[in-house]
Tab-separated table of C-alpha atoms and ligand atoms in Angstrom:
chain	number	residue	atom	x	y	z
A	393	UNK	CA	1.736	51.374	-50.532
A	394	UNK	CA	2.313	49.566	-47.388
A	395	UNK	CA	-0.131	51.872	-45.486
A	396	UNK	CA	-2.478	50.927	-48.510
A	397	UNK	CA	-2.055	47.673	-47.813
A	398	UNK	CA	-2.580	47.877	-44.084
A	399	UNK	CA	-5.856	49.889	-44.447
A	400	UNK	CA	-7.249	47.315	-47.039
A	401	UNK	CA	-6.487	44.484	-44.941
A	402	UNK	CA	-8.758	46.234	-41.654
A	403	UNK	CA	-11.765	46.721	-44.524
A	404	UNK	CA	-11.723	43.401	-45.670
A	405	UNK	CA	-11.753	42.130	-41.890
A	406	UNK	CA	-14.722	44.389	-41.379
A	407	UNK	CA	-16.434	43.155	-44.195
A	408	UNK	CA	-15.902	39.750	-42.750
A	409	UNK	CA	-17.065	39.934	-39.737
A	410	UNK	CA	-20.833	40.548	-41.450
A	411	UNK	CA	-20.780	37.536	-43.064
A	412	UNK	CA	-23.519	35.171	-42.510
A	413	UNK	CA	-23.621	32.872	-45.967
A	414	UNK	CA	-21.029	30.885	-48.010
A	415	UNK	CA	-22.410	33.358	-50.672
A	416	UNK	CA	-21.354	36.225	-49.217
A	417	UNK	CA	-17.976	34.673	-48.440
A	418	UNK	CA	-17.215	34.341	-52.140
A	419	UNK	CA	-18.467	37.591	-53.248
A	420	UNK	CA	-15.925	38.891	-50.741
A	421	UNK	CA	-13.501	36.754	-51.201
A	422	UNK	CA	-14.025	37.439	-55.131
A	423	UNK	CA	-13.916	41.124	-54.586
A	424	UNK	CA	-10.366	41.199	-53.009
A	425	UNK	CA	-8.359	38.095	-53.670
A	426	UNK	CA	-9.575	36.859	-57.125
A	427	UNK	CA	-8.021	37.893	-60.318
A	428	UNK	CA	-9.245	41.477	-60.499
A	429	UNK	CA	-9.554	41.919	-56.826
A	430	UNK	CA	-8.318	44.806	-54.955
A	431	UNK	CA	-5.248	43.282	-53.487
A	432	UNK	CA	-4.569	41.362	-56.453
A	433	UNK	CA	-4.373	44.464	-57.825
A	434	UNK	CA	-2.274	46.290	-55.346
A	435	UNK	CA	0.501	42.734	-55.602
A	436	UNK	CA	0.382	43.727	-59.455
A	437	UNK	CA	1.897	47.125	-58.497
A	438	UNK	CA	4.434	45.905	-56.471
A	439	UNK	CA	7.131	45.364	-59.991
A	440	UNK	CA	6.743	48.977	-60.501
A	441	UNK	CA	7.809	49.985	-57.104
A	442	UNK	CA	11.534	51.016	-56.984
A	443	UNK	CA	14.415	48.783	-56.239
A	444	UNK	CA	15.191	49.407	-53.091
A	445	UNK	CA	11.786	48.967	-51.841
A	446	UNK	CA	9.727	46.021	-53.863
A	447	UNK	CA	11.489	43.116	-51.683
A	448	UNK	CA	9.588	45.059	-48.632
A	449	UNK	CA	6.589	45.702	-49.754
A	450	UNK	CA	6.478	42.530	-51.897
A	451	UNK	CA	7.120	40.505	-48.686
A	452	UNK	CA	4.140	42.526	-46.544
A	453	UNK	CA	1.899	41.855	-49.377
A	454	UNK	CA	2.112	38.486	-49.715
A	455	UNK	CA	1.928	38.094	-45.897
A	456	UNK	CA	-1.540	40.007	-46.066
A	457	UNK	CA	-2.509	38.376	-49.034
A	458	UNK	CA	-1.785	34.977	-47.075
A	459	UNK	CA	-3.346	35.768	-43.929
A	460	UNK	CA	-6.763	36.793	-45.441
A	461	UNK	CA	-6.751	33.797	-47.692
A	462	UNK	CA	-6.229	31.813	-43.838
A	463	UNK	CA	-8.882	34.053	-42.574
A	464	UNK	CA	-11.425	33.251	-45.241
A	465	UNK	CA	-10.841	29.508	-45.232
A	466	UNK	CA	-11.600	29.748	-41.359
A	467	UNK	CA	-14.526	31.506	-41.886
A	468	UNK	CA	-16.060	29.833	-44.123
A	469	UNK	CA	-15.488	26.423	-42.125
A	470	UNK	CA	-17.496	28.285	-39.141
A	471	UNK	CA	-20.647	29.092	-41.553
A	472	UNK	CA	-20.260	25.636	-42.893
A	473	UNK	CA	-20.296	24.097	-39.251
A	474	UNK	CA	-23.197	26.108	-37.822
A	475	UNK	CA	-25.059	25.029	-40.873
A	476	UNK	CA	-25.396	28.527	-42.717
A	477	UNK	CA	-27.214	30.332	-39.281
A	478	UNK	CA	-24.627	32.833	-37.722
A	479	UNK	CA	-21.250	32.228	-36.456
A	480	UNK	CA	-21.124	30.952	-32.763
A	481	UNK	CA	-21.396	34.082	-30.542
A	482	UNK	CA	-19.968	34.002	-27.343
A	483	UNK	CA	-21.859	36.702	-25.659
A	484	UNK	CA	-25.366	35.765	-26.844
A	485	UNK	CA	-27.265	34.409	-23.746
A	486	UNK	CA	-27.089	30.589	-23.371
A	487	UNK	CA	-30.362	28.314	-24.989
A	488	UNK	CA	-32.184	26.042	-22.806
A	489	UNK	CA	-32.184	22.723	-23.864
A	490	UNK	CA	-35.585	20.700	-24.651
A	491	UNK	CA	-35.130	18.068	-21.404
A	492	UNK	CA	-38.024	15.806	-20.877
A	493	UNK	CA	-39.439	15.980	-17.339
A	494	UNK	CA	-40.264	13.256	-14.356
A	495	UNK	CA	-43.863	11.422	-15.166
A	496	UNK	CA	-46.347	12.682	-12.500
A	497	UNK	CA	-45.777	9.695	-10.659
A	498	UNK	CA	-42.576	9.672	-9.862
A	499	UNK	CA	-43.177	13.322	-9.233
A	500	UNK	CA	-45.986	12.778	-6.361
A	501	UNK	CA	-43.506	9.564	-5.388
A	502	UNK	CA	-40.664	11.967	-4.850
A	503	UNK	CA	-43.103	14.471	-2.947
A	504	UNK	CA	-44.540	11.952	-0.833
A	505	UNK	CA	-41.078	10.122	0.164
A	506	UNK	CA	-40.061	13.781	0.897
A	507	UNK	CA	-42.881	14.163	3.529
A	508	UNK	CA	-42.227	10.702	5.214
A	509	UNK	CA	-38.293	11.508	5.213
A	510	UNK	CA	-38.956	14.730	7.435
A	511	UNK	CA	-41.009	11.886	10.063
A	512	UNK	CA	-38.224	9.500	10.397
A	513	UNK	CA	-39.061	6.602	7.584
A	514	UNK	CA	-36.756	5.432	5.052
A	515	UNK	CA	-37.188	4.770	1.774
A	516	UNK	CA	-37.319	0.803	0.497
A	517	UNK	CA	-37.661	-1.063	-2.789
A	518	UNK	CA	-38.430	-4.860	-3.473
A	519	UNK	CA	-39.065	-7.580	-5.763
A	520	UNK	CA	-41.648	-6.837	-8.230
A	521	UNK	CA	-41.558	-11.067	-8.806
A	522	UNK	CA	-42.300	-12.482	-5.561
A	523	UNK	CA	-43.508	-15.427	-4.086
A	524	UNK	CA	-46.911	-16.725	-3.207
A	525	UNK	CA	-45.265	-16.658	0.920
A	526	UNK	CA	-44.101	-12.967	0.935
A	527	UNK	CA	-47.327	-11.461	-1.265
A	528	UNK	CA	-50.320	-13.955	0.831
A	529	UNK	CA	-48.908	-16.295	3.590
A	530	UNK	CA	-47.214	-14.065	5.654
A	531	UNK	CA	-49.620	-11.702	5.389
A	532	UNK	CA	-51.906	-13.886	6.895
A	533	UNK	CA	-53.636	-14.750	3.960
A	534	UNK	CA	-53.263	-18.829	3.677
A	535	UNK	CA	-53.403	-20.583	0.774
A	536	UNK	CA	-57.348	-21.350	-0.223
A	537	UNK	CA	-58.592	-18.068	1.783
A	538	UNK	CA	-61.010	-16.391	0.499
A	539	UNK	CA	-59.121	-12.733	0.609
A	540	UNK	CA	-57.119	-14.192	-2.329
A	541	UNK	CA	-60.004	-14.043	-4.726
A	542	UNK	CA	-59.582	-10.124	-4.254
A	543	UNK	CA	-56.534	-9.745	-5.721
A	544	UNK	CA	-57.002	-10.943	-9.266
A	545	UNK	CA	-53.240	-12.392	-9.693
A	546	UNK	CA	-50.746	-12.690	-12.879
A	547	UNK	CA	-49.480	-15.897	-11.483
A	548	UNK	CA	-46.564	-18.011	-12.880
A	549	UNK	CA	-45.166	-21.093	-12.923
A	550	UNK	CA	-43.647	-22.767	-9.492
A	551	UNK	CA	-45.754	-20.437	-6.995
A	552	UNK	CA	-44.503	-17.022	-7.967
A	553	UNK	CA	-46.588	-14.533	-9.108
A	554	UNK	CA	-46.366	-10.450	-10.241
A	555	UNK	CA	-46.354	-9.217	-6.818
A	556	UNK	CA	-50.366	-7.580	-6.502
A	557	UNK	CA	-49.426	-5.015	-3.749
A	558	UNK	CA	-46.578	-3.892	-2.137
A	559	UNK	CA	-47.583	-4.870	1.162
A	560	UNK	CA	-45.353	-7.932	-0.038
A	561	UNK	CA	-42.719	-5.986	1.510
A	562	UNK	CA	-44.032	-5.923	5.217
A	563	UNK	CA	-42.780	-9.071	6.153
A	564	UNK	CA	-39.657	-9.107	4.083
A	565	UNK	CA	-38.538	-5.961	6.135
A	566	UNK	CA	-39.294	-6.558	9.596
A	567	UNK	CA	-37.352	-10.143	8.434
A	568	UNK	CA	-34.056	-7.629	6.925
A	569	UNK	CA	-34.459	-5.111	9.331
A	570	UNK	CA	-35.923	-5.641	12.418
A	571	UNK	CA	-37.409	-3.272	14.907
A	572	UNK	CA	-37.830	-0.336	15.700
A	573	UNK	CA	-39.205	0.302	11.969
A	574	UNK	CA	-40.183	2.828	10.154
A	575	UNK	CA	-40.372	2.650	5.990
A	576	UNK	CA	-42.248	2.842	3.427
A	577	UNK	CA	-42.037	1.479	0.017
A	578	UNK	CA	-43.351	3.149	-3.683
A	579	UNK	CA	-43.815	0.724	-6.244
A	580	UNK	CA	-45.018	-0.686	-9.408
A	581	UNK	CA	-47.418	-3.632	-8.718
A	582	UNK	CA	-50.167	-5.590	-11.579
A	583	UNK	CA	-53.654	-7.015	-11.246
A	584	UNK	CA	-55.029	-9.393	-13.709
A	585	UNK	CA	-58.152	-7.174	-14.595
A	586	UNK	CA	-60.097	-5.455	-17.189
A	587	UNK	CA	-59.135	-2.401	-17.895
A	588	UNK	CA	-61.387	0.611	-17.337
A	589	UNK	CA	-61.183	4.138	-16.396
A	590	UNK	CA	-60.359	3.690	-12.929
A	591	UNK	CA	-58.675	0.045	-13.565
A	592	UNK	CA	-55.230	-0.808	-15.593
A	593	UNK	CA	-53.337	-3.881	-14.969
A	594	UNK	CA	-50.781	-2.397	-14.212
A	595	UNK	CA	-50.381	0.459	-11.000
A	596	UNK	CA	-48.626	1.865	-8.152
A	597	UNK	CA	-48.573	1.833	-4.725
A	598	UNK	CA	-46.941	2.974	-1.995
A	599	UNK	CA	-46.904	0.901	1.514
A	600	UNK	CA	-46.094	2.456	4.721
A	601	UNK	CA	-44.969	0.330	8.055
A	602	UNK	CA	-44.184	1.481	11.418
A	603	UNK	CA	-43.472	-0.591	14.469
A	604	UNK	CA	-42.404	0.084	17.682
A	605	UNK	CA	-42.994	-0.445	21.183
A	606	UNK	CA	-46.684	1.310	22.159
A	607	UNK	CA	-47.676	2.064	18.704
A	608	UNK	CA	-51.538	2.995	18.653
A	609	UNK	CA	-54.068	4.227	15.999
A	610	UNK	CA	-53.122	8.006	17.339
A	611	UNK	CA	-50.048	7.459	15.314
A	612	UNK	CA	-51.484	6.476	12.715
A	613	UNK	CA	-53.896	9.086	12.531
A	614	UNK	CA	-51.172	11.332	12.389
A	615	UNK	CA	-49.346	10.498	10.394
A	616	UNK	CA	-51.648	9.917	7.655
A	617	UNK	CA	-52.891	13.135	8.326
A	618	UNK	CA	-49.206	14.598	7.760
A	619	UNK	CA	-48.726	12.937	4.449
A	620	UNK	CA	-52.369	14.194	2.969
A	621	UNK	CA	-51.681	18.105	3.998
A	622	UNK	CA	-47.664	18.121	2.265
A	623	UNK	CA	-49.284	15.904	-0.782
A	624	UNK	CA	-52.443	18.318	-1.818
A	625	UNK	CA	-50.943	21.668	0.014
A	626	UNK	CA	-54.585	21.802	1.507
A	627	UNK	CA	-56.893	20.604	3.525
A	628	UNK	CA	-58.901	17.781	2.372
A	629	UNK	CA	-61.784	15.962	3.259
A	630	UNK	CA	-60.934	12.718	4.711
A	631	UNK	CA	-63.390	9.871	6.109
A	632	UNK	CA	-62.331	6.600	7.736
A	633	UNK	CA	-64.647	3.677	7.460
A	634	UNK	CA	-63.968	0.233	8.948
A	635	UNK	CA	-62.323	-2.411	6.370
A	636	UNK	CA	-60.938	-5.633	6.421
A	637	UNK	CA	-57.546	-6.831	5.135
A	638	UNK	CA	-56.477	-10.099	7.164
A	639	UNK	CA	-53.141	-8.460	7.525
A	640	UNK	CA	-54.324	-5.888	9.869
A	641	UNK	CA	-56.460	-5.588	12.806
A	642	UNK	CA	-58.353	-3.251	13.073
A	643	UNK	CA	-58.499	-2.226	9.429
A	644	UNK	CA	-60.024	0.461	7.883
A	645	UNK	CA	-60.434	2.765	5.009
A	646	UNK	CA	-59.391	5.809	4.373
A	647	UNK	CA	-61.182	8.045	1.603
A	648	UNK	CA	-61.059	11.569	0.682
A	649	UNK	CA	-63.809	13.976	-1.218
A	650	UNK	CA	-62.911	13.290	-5.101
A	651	UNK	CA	-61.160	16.207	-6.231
A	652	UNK	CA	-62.132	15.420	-9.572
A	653	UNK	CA	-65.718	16.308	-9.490
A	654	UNK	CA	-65.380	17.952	-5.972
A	655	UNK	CA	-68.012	15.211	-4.339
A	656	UNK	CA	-70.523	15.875	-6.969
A	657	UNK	CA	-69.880	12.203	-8.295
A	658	UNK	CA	-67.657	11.351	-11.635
A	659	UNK	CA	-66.186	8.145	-13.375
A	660	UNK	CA	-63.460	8.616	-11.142
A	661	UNK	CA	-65.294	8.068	-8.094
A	662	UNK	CA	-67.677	6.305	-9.097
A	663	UNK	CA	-70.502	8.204	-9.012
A	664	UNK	CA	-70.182	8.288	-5.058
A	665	UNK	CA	-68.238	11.620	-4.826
A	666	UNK	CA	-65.826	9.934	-2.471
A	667	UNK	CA	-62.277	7.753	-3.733
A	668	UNK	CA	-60.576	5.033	-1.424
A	669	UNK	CA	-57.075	6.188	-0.987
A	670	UNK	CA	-55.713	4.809	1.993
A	671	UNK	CA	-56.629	1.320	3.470
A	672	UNK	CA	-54.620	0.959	6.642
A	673	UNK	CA	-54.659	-0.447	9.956
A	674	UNK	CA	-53.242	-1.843	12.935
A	675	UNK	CA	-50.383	-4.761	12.123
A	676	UNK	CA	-51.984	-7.903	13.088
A	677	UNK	CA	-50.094	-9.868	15.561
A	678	UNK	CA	-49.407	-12.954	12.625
A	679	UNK	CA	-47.845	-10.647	10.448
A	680	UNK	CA	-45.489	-9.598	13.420
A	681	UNK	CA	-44.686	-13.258	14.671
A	682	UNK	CA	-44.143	-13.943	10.829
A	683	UNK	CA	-41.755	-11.062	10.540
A	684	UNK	CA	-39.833	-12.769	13.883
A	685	UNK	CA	-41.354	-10.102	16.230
A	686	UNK	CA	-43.349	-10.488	19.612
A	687	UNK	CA	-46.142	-8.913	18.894
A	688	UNK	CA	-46.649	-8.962	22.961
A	689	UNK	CA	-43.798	-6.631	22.949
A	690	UNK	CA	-44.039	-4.893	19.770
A	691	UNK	CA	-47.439	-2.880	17.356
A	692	UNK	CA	-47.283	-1.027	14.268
A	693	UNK	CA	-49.160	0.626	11.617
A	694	UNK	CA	-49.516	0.467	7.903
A	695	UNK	CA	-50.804	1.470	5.243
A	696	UNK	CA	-51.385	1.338	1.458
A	697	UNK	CA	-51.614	4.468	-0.027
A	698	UNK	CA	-52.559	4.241	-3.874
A	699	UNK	CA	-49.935	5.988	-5.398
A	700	UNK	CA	-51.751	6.178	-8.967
A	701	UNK	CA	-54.835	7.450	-7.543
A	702	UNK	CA	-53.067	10.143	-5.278
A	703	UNK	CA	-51.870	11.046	-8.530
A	704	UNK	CA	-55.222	11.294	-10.410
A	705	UNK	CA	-56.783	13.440	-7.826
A	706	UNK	CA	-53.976	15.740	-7.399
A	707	UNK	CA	-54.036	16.222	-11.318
A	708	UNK	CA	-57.889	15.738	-12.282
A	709	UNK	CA	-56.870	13.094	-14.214
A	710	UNK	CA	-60.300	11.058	-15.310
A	711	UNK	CA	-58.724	7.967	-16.903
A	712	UNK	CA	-55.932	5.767	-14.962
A	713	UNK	CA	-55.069	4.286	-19.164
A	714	UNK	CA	-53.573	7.928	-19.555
A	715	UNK	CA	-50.285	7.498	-17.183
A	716	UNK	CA	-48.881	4.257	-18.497
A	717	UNK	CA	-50.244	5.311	-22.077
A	718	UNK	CA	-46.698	6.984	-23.081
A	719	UNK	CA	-48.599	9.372	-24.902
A	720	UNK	CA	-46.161	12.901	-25.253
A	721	UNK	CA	-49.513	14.840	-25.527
A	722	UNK	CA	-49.892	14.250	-21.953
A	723	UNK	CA	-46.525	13.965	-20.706
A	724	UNK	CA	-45.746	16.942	-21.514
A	725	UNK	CA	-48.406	18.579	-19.448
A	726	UNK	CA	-46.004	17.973	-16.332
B	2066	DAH	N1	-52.315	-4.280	0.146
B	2066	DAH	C1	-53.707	-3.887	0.157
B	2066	DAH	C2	-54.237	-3.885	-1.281
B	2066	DAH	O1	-53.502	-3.673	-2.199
B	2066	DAH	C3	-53.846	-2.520	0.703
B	2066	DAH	C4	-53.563	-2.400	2.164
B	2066	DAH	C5	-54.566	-2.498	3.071
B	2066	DAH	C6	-52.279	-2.136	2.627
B	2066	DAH	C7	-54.360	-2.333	4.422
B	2066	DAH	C8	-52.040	-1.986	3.976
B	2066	DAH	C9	-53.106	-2.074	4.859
B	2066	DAH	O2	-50.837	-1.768	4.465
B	2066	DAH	O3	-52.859	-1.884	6.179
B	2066	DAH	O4	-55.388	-4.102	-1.470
């Protein structure tokens, strides 16, 4: 009897080891503990057994009997936990979890901050809130020039406004800082203007400064240059026309061929087949002297690269509304 019992016991744990449903539990658990079961039935045999032996036997059969009642109980917690689907199985190869992934512009941020790492500039953030001194005045644009009127502002009450580029941080840095300096600075800046394809109120930028002692537009050729070939992993074609911005002299603009429409003109572009990306220049000596430097002694560079365009180009995206839209459907595409 006792090897009986031994040999049911290693069936039932077979049997158990298949079981996927609550369902299948009870049938089992039916078939060899309930009242006609099979070890119920074996227990019942234990008063015939003789003398000498039922207190044995009796004792190992209640022992199995309790263990597979533990067994099942176990069990059928497991099924319950993992919601009916099949045990948890340690050797089955790990699932990946759904993450959600980095918006395209942080992603063409993080690429670009990578490729201005590797040429000695660090990385800075600012006030998105700033004053009418650190976004116009000390970049020479006074109070009542015209060069305002370009920047459609968000403005607010005692002289502080949404900051409307982040060359707001030029001045604040060379103030912090000092020279030598080499930074640049990715961030979220507004506009007060109808929205369109190619306008939201709401962009980014990303401002590059570098000043030092015999700083000339070489360098700055360079190293705009540098940042365009690790950004679009090709060559691109660039043009550089002459611009004004009364923060640096001489200013110009940088374009490159839309990749959009490849030149052959779009929304994007315009129509022209050609999109402004890079407006840059020469520091002008006011900006320095505001910043506390002798401009005698000291030049720079900067730029103003538009982060959210960089971003439509490298991505033929045709309509700016799309990255601050917080629509999955085109999340999910990065
Ligand atoms: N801050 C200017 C804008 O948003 C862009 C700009 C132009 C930045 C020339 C620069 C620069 O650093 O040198 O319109």
């Amino acid at each position: 009897m006792e090897k009986k019992l031994e040999e049911l016991k290693k069936q039932i744990l077979k049997e158990l080891e298949t079981a996927k449903d609550s369902q299948f539990l009870a049938d089992l658990k039916v078939k060899y503990l309930g009242r006609k079961g099979e070890l119920t039935n074996i227990l019942k045999e234990v008063k015939n057994l003789a003398k000498e032996e039922k207190p044995k036997v009796g004792k190992l059969a209640n022992e199995v009997k309790q263990e597979l009642t533990d067994i099942f109980t176990k069990t059928e917690r497991i099924i319950k936990q993992t919601k009916g689907t099949k045990a948890f199985d340690a050797t089955m190869p790990g699932t990946k979890k759904k993450q959600g992934s980095l918006h395209p512009l942080t992603q063409v941020q993080y690429e670009v901050e990578e490729a201005f790492t590797k040429l000695g500039f660090s990385v800075y953030d600012g006030p998105q809130l700033e004053s009418d001194f650190y976004n116009f005045t000390s970049l020479n644009i006074p109070e009542d020039h015209p060069a305002r009127d370009t920047q459609d502002t968000f403005w607010l009450e005692n002289n502080h406004l949404l900051r409307t580029h982040t060359s707001n941080l030029q001045v604040r840095m060379l103030e912090k800082h000092g020279v030598p300096f080499r930074g640049i600075f990715p961030g979220r800046v507004f506009r007060y203007e109808a929205t369109d394809a190619s306008h939201d109120h709401t962009f980014h930028q990303l401002e590059g400064l570098m000043v030092d002692k015999d700083i000339n537009i070489g360098n700055l050729i360079a190293v705009m240059k540098a940042l365009l070939s690790a950004v679009f992993q090709t060559d691109v074609d660039v043009r550089l026309r002459p611009g004004f911005f009364p923060f640096v002299e001489p200013g110009f603009e940088l374009d490159i061929k839309c990749l959009v429409c490849e030149g052959k003109g779009c929304s994007v572009c315009k129509q022209s087949g050609w999109v402004e990306l890079m407006p840059c220049g020469m520091v002008h000596p006011e900006v320095l002297k505001f910043g506390g430097i002798d401009p005698n002694e000291y030049s720079g560079f900067a730029f103003g690269l538009g982060l959210t365009r960089l971003v439509m180009m490298k991505y033929r995206i045709d309509d700016i509304r799309l990255l601050q839209s917080g629509d999955l459907r085109f999340l999910k595409q990065f």
